[in-house]
Short mmCIF file of C-alpha atoms in Angstrom, two decimals:
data_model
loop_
_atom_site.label_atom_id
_atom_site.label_comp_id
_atom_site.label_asym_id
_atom_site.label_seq_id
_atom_site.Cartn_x
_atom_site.Cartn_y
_atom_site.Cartn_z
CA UNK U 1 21.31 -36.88 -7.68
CA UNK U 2 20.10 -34.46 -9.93
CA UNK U 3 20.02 -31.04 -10.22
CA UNK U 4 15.79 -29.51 -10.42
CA UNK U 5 14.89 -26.45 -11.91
CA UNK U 6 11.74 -24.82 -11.83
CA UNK U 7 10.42 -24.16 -15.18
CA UNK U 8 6.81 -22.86 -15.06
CA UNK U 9 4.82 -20.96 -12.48
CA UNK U 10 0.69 -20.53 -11.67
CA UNK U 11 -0.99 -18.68 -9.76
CA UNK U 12 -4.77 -18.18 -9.01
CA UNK U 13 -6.31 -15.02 -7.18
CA UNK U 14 -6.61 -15.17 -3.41
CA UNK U 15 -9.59 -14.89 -1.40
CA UNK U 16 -12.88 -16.02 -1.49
CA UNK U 17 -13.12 -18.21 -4.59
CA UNK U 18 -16.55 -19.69 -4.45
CA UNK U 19 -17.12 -18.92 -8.43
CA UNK U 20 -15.64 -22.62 -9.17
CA UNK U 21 -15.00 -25.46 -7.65
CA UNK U 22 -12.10 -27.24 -6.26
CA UNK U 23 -10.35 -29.06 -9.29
CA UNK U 24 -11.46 -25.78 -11.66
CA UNK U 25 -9.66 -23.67 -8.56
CA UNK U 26 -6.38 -25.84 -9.01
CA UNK U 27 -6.48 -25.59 -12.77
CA UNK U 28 -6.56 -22.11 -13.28
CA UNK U 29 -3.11 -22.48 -11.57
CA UNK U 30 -2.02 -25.80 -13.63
CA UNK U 31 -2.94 -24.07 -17.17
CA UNK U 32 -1.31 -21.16 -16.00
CA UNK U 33 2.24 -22.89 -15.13
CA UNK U 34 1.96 -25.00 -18.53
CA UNK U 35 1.71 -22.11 -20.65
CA UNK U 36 4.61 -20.48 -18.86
CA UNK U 37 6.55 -23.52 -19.60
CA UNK U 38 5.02 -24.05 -23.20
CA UNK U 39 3.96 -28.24 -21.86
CA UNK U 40 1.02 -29.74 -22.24
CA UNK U 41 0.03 -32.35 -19.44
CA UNK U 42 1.61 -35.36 -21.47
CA UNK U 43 4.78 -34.21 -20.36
CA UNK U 44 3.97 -34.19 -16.90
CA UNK U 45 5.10 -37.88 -15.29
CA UNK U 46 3.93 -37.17 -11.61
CA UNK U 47 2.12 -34.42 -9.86
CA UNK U 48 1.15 -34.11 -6.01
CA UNK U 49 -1.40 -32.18 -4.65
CA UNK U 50 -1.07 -29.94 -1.16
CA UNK U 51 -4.47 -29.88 0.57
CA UNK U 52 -5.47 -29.09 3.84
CA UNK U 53 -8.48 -29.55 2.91
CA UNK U 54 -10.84 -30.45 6.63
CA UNK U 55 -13.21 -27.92 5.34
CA UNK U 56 -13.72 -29.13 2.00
CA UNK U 57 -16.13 -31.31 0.03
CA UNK U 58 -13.84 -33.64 -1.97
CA UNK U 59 -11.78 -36.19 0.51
CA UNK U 60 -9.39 -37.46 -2.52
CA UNK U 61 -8.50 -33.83 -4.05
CA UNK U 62 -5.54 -35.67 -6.16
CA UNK U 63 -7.64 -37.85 -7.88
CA UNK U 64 -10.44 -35.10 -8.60
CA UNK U 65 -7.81 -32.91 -9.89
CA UNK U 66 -5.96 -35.42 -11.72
CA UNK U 67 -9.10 -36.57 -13.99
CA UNK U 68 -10.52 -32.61 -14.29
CA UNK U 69 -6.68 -31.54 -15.60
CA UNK U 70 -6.15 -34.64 -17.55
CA UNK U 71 -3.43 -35.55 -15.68
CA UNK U 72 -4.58 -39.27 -15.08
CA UNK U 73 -3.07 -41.61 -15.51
CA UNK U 74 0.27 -40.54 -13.94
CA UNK U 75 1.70 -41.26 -10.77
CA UNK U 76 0.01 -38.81 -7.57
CA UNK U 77 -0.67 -38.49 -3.84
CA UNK U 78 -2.04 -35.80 -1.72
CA UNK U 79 -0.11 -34.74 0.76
CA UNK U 80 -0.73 -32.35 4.56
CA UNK U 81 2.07 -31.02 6.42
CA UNK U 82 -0.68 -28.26 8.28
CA UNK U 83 -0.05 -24.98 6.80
CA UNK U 84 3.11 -25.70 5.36
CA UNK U 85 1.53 -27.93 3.07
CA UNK U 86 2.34 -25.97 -0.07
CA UNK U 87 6.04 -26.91 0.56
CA UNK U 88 5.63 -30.70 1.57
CA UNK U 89 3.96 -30.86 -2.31
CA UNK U 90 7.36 -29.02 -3.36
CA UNK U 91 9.24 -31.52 -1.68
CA UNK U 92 7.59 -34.90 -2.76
CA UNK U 93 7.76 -33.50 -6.48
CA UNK U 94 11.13 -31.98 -6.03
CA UNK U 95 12.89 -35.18 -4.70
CA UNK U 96 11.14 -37.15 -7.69
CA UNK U 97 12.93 -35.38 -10.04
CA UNK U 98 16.27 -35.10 -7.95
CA UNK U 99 16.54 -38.83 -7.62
CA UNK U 100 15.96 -39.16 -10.96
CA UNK U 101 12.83 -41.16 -10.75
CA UNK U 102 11.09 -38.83 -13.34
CA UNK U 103 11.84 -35.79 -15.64
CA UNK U 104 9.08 -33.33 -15.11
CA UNK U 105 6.71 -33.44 -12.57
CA UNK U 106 3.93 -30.82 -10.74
CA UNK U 107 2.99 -29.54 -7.57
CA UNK U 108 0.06 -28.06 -7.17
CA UNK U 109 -1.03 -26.37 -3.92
CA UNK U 110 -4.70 -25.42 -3.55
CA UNK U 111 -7.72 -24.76 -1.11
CA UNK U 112 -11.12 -23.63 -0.82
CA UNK U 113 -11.44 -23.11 2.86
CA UNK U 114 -14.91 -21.23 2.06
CA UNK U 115 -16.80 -24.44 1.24
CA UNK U 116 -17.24 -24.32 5.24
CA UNK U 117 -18.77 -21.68 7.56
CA UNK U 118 -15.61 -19.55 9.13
CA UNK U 119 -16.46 -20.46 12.66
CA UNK U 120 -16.24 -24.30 11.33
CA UNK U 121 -13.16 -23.29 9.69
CA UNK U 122 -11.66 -21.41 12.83
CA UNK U 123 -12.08 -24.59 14.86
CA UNK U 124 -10.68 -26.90 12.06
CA UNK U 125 -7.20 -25.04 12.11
CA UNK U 126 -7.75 -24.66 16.14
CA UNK U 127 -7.30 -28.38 15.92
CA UNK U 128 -4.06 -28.91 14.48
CA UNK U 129 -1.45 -29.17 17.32
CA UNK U 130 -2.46 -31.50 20.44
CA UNK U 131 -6.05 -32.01 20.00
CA UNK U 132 -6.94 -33.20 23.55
CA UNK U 133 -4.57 -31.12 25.71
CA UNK U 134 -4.58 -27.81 23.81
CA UNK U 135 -7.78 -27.65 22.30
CA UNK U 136 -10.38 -30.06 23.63
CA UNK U 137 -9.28 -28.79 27.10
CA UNK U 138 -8.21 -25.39 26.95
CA UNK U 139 -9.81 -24.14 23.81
CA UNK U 140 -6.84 -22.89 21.98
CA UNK U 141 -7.12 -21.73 18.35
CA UNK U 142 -4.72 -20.36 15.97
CA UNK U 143 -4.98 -16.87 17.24
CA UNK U 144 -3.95 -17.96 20.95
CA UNK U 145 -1.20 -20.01 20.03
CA UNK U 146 0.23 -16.79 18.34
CA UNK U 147 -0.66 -15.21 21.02
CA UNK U 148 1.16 -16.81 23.18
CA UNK U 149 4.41 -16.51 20.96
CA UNK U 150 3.44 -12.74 21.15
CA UNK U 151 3.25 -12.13 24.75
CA UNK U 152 6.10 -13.68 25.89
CA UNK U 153 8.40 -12.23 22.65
CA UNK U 154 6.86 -8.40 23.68
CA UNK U 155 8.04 -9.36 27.66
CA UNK U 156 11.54 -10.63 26.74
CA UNK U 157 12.31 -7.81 24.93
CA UNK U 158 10.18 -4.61 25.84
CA UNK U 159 8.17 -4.44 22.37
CA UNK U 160 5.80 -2.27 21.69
CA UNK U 161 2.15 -3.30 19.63
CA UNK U 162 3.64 -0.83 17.32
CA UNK U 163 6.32 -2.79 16.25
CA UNK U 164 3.55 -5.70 15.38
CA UNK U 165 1.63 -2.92 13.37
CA UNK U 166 4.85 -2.11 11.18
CA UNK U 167 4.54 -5.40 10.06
CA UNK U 168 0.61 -5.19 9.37
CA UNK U 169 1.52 -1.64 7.77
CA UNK U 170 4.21 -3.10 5.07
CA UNK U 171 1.98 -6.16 3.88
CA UNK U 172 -0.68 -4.41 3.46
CA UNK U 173 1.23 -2.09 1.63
CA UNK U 174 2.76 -4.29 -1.41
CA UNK U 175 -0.85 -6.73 -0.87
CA UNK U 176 -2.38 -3.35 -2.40
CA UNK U 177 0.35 -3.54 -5.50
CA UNK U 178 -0.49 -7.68 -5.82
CA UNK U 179 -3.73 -8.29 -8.38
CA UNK U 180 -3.55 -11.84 -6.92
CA UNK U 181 -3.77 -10.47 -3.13
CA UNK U 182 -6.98 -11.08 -1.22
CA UNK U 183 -6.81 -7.38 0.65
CA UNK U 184 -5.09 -5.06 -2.05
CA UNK U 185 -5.68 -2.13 0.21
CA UNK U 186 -3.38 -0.29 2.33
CA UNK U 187 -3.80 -0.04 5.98
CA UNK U 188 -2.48 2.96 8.71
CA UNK U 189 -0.85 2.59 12.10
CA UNK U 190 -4.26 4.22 13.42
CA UNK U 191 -6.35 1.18 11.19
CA UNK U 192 -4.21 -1.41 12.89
CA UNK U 193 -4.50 0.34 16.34
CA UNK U 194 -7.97 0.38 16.54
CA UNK U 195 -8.75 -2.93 14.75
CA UNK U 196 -10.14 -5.31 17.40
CA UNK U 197 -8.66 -7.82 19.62
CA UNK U 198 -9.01 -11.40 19.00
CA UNK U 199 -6.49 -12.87 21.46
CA UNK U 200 -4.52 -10.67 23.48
CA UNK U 201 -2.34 -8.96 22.52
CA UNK U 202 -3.27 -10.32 18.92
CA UNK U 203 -5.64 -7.63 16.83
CA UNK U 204 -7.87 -9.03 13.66
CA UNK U 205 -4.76 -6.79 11.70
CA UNK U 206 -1.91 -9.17 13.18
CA UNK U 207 -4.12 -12.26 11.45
CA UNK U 208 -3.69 -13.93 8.53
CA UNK U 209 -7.50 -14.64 6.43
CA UNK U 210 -9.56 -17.45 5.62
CA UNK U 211 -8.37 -18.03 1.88
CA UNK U 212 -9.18 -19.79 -0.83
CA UNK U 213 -6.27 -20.37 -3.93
CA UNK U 214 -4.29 -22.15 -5.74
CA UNK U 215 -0.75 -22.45 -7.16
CA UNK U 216 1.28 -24.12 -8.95
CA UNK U 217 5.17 -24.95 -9.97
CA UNK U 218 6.45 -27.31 -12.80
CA UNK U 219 10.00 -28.86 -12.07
CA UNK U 220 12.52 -30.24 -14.32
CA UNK U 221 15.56 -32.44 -14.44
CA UNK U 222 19.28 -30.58 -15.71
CA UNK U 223 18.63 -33.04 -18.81
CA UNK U 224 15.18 -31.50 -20.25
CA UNK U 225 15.70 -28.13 -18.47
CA UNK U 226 17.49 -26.54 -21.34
CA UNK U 227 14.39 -27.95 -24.16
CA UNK U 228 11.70 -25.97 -22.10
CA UNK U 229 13.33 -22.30 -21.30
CA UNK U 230 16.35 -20.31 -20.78
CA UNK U 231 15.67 -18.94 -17.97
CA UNK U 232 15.50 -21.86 -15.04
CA UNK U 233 15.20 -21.07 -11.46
CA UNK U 234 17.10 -23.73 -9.63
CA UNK U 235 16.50 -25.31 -6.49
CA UNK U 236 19.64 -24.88 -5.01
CA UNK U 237 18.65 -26.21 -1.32
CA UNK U 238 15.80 -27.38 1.15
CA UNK U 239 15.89 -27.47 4.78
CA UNK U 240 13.02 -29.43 6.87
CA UNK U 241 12.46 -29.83 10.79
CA UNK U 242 9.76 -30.66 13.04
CA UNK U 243 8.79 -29.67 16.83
CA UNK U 244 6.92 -31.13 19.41
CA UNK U 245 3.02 -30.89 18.88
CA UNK U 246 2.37 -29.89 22.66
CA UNK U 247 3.37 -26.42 23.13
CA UNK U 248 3.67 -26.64 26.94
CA UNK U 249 6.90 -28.94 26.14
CA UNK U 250 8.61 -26.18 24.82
CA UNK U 251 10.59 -24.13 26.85
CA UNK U 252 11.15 -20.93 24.48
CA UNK U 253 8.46 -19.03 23.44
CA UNK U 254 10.19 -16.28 21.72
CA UNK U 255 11.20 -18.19 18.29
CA UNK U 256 10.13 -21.67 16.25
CA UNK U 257 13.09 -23.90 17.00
CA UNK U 258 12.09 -26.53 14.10
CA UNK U 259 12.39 -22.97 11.63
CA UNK U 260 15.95 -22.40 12.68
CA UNK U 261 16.64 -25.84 12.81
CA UNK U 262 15.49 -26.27 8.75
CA UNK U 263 17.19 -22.48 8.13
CA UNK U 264 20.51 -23.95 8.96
CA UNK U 265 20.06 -27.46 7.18
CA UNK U 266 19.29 -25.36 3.89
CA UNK U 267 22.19 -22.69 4.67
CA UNK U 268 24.60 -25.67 5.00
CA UNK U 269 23.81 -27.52 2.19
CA UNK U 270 23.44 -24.49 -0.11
CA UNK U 271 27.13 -23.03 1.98
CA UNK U 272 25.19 -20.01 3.56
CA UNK U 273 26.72 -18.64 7.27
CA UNK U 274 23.54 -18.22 9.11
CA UNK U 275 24.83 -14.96 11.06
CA UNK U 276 25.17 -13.12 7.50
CA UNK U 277 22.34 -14.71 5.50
CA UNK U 278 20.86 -11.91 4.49
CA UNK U 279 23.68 -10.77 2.18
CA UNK U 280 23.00 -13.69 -0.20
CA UNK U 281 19.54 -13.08 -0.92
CA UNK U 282 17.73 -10.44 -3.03
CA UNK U 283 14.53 -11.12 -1.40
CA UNK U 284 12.51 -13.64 0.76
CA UNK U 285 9.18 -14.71 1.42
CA UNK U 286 8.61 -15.51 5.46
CA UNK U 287 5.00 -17.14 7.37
CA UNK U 288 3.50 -14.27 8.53
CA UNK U 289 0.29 -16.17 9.68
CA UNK U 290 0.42 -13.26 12.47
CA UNK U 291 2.62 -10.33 12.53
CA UNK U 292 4.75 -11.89 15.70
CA UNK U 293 5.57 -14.93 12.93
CA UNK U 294 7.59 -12.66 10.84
CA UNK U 295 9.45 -11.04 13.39
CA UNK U 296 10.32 -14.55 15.46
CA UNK U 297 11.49 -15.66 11.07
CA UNK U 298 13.79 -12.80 11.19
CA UNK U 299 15.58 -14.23 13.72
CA UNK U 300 14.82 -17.91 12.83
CA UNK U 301 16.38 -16.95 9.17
CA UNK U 302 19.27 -15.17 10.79
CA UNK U 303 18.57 -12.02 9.40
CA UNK U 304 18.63 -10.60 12.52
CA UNK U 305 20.19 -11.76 16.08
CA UNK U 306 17.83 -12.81 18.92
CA UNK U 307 16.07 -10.10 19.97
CA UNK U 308 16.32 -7.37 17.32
CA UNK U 309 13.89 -8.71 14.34
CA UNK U 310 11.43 -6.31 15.17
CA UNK U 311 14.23 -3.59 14.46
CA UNK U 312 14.19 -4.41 11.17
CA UNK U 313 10.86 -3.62 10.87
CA UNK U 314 10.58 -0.24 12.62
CA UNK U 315 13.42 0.72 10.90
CA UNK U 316 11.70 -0.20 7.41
CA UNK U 317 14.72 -2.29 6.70
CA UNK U 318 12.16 -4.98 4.95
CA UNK U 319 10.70 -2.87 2.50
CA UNK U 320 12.68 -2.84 -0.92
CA UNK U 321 15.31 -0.84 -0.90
CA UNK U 322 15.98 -1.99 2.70
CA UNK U 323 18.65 -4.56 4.10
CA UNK U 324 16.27 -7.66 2.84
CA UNK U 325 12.71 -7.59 1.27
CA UNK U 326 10.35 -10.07 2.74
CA UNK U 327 7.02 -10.41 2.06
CA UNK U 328 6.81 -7.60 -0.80
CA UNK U 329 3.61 -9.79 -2.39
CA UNK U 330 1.79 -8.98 0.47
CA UNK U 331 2.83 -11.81 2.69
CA UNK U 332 -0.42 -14.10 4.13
CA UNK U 333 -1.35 -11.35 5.94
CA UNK U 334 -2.72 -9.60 2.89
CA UNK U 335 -1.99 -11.72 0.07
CA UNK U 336 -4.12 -14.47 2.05
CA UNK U 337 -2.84 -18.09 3.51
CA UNK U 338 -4.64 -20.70 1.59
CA UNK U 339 -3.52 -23.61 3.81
CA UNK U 340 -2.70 -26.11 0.88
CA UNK U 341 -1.53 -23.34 -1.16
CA UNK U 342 0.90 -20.91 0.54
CA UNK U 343 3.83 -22.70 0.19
CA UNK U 344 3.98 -22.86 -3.53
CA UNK U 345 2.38 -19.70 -3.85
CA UNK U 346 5.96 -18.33 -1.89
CA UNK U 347 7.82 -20.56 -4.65
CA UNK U 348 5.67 -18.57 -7.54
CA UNK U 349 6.52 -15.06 -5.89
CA UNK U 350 10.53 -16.15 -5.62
CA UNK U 351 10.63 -17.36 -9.06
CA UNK U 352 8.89 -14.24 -10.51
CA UNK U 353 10.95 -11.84 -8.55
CA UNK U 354 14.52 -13.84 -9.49
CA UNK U 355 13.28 -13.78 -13.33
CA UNK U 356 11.89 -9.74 -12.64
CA UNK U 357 8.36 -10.64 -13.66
CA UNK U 358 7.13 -9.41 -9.98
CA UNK U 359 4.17 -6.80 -10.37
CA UNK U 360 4.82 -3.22 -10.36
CA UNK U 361 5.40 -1.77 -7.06
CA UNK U 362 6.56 -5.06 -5.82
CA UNK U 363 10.00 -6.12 -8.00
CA UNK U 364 13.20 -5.84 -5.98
CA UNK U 365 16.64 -5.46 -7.70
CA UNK U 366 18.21 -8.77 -8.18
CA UNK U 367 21.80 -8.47 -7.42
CA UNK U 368 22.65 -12.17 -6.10
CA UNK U 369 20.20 -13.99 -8.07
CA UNK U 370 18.76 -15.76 -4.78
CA UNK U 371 15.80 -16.09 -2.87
CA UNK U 372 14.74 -17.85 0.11
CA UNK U 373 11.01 -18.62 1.22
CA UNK U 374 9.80 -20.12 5.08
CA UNK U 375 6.89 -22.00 5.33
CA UNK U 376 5.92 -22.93 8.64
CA UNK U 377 2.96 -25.71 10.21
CA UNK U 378 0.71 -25.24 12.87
CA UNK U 379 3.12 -23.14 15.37
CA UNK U 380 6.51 -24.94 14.35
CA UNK U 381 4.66 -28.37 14.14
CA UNK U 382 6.39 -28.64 10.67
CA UNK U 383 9.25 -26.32 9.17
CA UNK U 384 10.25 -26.15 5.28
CA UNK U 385 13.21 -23.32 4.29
CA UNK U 386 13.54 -23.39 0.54
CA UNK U 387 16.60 -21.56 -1.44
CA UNK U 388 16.08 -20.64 -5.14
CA UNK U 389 18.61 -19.17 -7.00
CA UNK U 390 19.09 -17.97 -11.23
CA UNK U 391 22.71 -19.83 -10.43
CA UNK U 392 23.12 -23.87 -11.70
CA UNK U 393 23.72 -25.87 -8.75
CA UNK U 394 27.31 -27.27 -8.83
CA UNK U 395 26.07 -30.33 -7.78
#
């Protein structure tokens, strides 16, 4: 098995992208990561595509993209793990080159969730968990699956909508540093206080936007690593789980089980104790689809113990400079979650902070030369923990 480097990096501004279409969308990000990388698409032997994609127009993305990047005729698929798609399109490229099956190939993550009304778009998302218990009979959408997660993590343990806010507060604060962010604006405890409800105890400031993006990461075997740059991020590990897609079969509603579950596959593999993870990592990138998803990841990652994530956020311990950045691009919340996209958009921000080409206001201080990024589907319907570090991969 091989070791896979990533070798070039694209990245599109977030938000509402209705200037171009689709396949123009995803190659702003592809034309981005090949310059990075000095390749041109002949060197590219397989790319997949992460698409959500309900909402949109074109119903075979991959091949659309493929022809308008003059990618064809290489090998491709589209792939949809829910809103962790953007790391399932990691993975399929990722374990192309590991296995050795190819050299250099691309994911590419992108969506243009605008091409439908947002109420259309609402109930889209609303129907990715069980369709006919949870939504067709109780009406749940995004928000109120959160919300649940909220309610019962603020009974456990006595949390106040403040400690929510903090969250809002701190993404909001480096989304106003990213140029790629769809809200570069900062917000106040008082803005997030009076922002309205949208499913108790959920405010429109706990919730992630309708996005549209793209991004984009070019891997690379050991072997050709060293002809394209000298500066490789490797992908030292990958964790993946899965839960159940009914929520009432879950009996904790405080934390994603399938999250911890692919924490501690990637921990093991990359021979990281869970109870001190945050030591090895300069900075990570979490799914903060709502405020309560970062706190339950802080827990989920290990950085904190059951309980006590949203400590580390009223203590400002995830700003930089504190025990472990997360989110310092903005996070969904104000950087913007689209679907397809997110995932590889997390791997962009990782490899840019590892190789200090973050923006200004949002570089941390690499001391370990490792990063971690969490991308979560649907409400732990599909789990992806990632580990990139500066360091070869012994193996």
């Amino acid at each position: 098995m091989k070791n896979v480097a990533i070798v070039g990096t694209g990245h599109t501004k977030f938000g509402v992208r209705t200037d171009v279409n689709l396949q123009e969308l995803a190659w702003e990000a592809i034309k981005q990561a090949l310059e990075e990388a000095s390749l041109d698409q002949s060197d590219i032997q397989y790319f997949v595509v992460g698409n959500f994609g309900n909402w949109s127009s074109e119903e075979i993305p991959a091949v659309v993209i493929g022809e308008y990047s003059n990618l064809n005729p290489n090998g491709t698929m589209r792939v949809e793990a829910a809103c962790a798609t953007g790391s399932a399109a990691l993975r399929d490229a990722y374990l192309s080159v590991k296995s050795g099956e190819v050299d250099i190939a691309l994911a590419v993550g992108v969506e243009q969730m605008h091409q439908s009304p947002n109420p259309n778009t609402i109930e889209l998302i609303g129907r990715a968990g069980d369709y006919f218990w949870e939504f067709q009979n109780f009406g749940l959408t995004f928000p109120s699956y959160y919300a649940l997660h909220a309610s019962a993590y603020m009974s456990k343990y006595n949390v106040k909508e403040e400690d929510l806010g903090n969250i809002a507060v701190k993404n909001h604060y480096y989304g106003a540093r990213n140029p790629y962010a769809q809200f570069q604006k900062e917000i106040t405890m008082e803005d997030y206080l009076n922002s309205r409800p949208v499913a108790y105890p959920l405010r429109i400031l706990d919730s992630s936007p309708i996005t549209d993006g793209a991004a984009a990461v070019l891997l690379a075997s050991e072997e050709v690593v060293k002809r394209i740059t000298d500066s490789p991020i490797w992908i030292t590990s990958q964790g993946t789980a899965s839960g159940t897609a009914n929520l009432s079969r879950r009996s904790d509603f405080t934390h994603i089980e399938a999250a911890e579950l692919a924490a501690k596959q990637a921990y093991k593999k990359a021979g990281i104790n869970f109870e001190t993870s945050w030591k090895y990592f300069d900075v990570a990138e979490v799914h903060d689809c709502f405020t309560i998803a970062e706190v339950m990841a802080y827990e989920d990652l290990g950085f904190a113990k059951r309980g006590e994530g949203y400590q580390l956020a009223r203590e400002n311990q995830t700003y930089i400079g504190g025990k472990i950045p997360v989110n310092v691009d903005g996070g969904l919340k104000a950087k913007g979650h689209p679907i397809g996209a997110t995932g590889i958009s997390m791997a962009v921000s990782i490899t840019r902070q590892l190789l200090y080409r973050s923006h200004k206001g949002t570089q941390v201080d690499v001391k370990n030369g490792m990063g971690l990024f969490h991308n979560v589907g649907g409400t732990g319907h599909y789990a992806y923990v990632t580990i990139l570090s500066s360091r070869r991969p012994s193996s």
